[in-house]
JSON list of C-alpha atoms in Angstrom, two decimals:
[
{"chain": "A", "resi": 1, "resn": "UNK", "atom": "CA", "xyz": [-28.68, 79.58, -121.20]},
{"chain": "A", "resi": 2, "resn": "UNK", "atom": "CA", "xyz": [-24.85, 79.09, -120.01]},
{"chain": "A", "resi": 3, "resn": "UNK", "atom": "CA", "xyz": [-24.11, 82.11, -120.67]},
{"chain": "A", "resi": 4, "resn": "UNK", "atom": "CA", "xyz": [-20.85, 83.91, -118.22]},
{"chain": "A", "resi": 5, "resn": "UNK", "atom": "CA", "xyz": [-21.15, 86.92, -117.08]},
{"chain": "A", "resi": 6, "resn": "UNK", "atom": "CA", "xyz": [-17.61, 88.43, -116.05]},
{"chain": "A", "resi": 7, "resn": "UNK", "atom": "CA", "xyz": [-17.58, 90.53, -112.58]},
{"chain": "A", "resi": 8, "resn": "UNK", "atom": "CA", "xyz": [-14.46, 92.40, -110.78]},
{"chain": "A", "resi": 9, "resn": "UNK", "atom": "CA", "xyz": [-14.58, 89.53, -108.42]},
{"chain": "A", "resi": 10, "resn": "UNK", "atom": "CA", "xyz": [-14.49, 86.58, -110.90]},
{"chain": "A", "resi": 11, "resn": "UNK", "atom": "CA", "xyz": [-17.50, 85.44, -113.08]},
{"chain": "A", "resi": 12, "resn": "UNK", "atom": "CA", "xyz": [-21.03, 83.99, -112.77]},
{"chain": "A", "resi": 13, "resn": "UNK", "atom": "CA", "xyz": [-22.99, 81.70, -114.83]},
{"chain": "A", "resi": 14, "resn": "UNK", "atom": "CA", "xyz": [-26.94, 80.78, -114.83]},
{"chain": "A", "resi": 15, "resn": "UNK", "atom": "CA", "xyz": [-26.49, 76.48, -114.92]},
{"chain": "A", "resi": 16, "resn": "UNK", "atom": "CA", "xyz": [-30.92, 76.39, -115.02]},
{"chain": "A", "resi": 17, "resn": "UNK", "atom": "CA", "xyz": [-33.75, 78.67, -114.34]},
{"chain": "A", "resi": 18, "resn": "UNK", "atom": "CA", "xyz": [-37.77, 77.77, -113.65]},
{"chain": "A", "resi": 19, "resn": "UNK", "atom": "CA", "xyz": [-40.17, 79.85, -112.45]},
{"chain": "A", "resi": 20, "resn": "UNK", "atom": "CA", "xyz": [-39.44, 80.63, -109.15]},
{"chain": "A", "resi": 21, "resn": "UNK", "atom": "CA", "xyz": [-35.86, 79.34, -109.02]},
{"chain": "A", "resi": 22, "resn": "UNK", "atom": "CA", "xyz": [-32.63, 80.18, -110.65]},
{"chain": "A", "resi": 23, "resn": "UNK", "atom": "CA", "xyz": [-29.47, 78.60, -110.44]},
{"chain": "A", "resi": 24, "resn": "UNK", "atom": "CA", "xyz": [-25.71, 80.29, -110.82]},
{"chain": "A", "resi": 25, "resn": "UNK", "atom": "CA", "xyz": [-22.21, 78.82, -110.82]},
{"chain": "A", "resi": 26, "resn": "UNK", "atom": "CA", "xyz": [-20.04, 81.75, -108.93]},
{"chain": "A", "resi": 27, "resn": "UNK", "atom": "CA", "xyz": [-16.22, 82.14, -109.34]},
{"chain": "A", "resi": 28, "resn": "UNK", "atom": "CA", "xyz": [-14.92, 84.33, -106.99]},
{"chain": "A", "resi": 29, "resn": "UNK", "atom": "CA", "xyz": [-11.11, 84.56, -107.51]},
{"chain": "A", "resi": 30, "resn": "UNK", "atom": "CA", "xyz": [-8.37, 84.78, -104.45]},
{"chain": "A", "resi": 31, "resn": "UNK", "atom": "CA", "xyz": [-9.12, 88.27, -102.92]},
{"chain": "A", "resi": 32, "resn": "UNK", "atom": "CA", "xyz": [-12.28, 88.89, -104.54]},
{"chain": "A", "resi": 33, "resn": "UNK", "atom": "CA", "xyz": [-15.63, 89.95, -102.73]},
{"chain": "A", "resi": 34, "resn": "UNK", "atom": "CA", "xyz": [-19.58, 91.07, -103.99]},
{"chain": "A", "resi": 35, "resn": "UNK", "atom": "CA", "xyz": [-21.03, 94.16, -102.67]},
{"chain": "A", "resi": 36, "resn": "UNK", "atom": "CA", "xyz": [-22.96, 93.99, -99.05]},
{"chain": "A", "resi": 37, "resn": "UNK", "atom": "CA", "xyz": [-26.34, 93.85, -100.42]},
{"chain": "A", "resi": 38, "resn": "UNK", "atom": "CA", "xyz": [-29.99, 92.94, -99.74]},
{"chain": "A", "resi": 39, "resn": "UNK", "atom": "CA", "xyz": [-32.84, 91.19, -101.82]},
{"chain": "A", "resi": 40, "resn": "UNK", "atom": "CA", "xyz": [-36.28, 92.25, -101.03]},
{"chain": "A", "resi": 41, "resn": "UNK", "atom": "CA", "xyz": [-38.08, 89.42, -103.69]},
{"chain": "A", "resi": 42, "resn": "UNK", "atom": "CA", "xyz": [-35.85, 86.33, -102.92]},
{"chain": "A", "resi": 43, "resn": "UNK", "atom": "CA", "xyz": [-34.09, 84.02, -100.46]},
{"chain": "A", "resi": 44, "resn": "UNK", "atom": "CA", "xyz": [-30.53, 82.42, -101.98]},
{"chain": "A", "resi": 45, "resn": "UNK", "atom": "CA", "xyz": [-29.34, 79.05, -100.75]},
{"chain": "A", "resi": 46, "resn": "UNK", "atom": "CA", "xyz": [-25.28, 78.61, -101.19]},
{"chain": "A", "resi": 47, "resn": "UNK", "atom": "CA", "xyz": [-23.06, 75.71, -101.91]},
{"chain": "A", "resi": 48, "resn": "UNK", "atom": "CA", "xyz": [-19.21, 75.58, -101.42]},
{"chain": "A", "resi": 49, "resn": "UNK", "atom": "CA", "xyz": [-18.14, 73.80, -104.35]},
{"chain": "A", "resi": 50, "resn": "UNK", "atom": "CA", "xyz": [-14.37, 74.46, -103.97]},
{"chain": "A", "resi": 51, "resn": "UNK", "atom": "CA", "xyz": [-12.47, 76.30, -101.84]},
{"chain": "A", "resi": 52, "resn": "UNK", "atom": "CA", "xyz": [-13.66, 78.42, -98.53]},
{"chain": "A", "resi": 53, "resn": "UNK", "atom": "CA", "xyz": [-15.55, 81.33, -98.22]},
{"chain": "A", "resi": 54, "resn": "UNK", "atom": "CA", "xyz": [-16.24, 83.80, -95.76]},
{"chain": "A", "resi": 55, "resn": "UNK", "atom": "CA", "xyz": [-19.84, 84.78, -95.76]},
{"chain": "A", "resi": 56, "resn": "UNK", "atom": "CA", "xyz": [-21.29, 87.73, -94.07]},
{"chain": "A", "resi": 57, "resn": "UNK", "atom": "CA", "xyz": [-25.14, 86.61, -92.76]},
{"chain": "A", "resi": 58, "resn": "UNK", "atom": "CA", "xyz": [-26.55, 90.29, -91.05]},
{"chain": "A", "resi": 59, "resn": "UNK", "atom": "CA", "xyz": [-24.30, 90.84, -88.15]},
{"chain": "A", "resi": 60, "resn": "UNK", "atom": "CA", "xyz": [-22.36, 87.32, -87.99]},
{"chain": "A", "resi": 61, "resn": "UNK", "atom": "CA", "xyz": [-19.37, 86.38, -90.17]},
{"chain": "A", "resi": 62, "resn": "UNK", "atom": "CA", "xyz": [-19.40, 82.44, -91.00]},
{"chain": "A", "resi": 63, "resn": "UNK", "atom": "CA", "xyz": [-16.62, 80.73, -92.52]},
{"chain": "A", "resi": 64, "resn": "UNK", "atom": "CA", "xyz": [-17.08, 77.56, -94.73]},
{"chain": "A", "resi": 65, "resn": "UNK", "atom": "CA", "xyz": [-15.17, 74.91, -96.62]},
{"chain": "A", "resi": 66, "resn": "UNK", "atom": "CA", "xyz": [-16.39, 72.31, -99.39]},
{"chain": "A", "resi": 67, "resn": "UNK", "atom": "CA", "xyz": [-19.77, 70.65, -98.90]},
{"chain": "A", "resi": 68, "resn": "UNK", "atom": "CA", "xyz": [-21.38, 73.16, -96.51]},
{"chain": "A", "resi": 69, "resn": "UNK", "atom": "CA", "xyz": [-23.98, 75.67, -97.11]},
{"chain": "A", "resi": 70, "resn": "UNK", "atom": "CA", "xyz": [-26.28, 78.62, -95.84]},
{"chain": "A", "resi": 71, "resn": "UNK", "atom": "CA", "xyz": [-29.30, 79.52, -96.33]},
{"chain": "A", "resi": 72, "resn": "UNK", "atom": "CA", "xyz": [-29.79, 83.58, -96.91]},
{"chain": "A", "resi": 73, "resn": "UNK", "atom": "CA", "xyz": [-33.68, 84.64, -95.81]},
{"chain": "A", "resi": 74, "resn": "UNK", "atom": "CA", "xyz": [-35.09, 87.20, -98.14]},
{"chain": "A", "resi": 75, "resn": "UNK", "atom": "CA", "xyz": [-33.87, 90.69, -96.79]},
{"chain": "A", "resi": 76, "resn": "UNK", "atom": "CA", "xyz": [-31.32, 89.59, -94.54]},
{"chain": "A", "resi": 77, "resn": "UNK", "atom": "CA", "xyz": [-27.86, 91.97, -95.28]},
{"chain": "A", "resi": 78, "resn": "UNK", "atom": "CA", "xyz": [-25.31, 89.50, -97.10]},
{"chain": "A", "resi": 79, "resn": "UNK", "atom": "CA", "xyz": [-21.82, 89.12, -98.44]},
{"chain": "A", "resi": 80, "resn": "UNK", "atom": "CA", "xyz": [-19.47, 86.63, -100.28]},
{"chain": "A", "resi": 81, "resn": "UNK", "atom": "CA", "xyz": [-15.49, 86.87, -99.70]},
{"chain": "A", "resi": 82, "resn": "UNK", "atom": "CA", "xyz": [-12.71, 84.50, -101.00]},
{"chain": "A", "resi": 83, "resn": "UNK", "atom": "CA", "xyz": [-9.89, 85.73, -98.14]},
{"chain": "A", "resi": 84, "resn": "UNK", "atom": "CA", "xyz": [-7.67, 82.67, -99.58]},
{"chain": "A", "resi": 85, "resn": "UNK", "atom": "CA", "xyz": [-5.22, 82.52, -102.04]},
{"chain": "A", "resi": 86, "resn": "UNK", "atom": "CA", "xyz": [-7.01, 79.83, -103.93]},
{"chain": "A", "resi": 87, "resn": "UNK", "atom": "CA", "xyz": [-10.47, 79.98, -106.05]},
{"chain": "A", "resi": 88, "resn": "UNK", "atom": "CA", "xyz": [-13.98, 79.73, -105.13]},
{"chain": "A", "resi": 89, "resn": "UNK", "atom": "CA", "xyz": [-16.69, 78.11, -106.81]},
{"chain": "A", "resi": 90, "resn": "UNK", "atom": "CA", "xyz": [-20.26, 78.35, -105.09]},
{"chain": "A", "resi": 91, "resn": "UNK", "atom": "CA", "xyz": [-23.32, 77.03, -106.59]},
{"chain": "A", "resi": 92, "resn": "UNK", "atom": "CA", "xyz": [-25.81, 79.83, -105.49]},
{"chain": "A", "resi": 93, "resn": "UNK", "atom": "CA", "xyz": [-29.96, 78.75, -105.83]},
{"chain": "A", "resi": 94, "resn": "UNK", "atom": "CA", "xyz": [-32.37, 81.84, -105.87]},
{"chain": "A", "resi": 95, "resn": "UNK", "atom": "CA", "xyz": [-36.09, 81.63, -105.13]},
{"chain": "A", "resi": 96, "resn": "UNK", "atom": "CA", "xyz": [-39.17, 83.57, -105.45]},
{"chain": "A", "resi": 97, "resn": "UNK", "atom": "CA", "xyz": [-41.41, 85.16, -106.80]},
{"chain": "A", "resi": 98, "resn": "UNK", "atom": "CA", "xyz": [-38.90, 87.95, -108.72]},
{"chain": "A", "resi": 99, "resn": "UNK", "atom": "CA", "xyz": [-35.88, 86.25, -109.58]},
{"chain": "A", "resi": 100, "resn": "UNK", "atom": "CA", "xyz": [-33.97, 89.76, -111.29]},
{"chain": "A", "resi": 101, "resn": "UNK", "atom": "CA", "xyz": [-30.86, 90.86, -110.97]},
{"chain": "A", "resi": 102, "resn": "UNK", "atom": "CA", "xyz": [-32.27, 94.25, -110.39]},
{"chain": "A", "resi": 103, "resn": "UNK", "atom": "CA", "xyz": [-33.75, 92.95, -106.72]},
{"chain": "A", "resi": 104, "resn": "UNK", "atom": "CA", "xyz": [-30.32, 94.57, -105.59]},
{"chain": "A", "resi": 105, "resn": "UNK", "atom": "CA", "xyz": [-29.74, 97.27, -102.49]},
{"chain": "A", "resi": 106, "resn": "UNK", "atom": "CA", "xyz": [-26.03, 97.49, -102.17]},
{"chain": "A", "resi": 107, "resn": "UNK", "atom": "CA", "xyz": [-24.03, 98.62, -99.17]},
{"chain": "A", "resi": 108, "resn": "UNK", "atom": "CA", "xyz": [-20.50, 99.19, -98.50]},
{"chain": "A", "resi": 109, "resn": "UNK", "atom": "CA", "xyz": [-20.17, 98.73, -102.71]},
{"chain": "A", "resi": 110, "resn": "UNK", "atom": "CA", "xyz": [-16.54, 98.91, -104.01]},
{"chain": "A", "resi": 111, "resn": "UNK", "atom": "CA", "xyz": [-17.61, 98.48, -107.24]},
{"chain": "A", "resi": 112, "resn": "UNK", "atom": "CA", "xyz": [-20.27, 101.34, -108.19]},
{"chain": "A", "resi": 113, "resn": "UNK", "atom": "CA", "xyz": [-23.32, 99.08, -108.59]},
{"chain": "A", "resi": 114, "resn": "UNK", "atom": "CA", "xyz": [-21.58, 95.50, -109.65]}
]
């Protein structure tokens, strides 16, 4: 299952998966960022592991450090961004009823669909 999955931003990796859950380990090295993007099948609860990130929650930027989270509702617009020079490690926990990585709409995508 721990399979990594290398990304322009860093990596991810699926830690354990149930029927309406799955959980990732995301690296996000300094300067990287994920597309803008929506999920119409699932909500996504984040973890700062290490580092700080600067999250993107519809209209509001957020900024947080080790040991805080969010919660992302199902359809609400969302990014990740590591604007420090140091890595990121967030522990990301889908759930719903369609956990695929094809439950995608990108926005604002510097990476053609990654």
């Amino acid at each position: 299952m721990n399979s990594i999955v290398e990304k322009p931003w860093g990596y991810f990796e699926i830690l354990k998966s149930g029927k309406k859950f799955l959980v990732k380990k995301l690296f996000i090295k300094p300067g990287g960022m994920l597309s803008l993007q929506t999920h119409e099948h699932r909500s996504e609860h984040w973890i700062v592991a290490q580092g700080e990130v600067e999250v993107t929650l519809d209209k509001k930027t957020i900024n947080l450090v080790e040991n805080e989270n969010i919660y992302i509702p199902q359809g609400a617009l969302h990014r990740i961004a590591n604007k420090s020079a140091n890595d990121l490690i967030i522990i990301e926990m889908w759930y719903g009823e369609i956990l695929d990585e094809n439950d995608i709409t990108r926005y604002d995508n510097n990476f053609n669909k990654i």
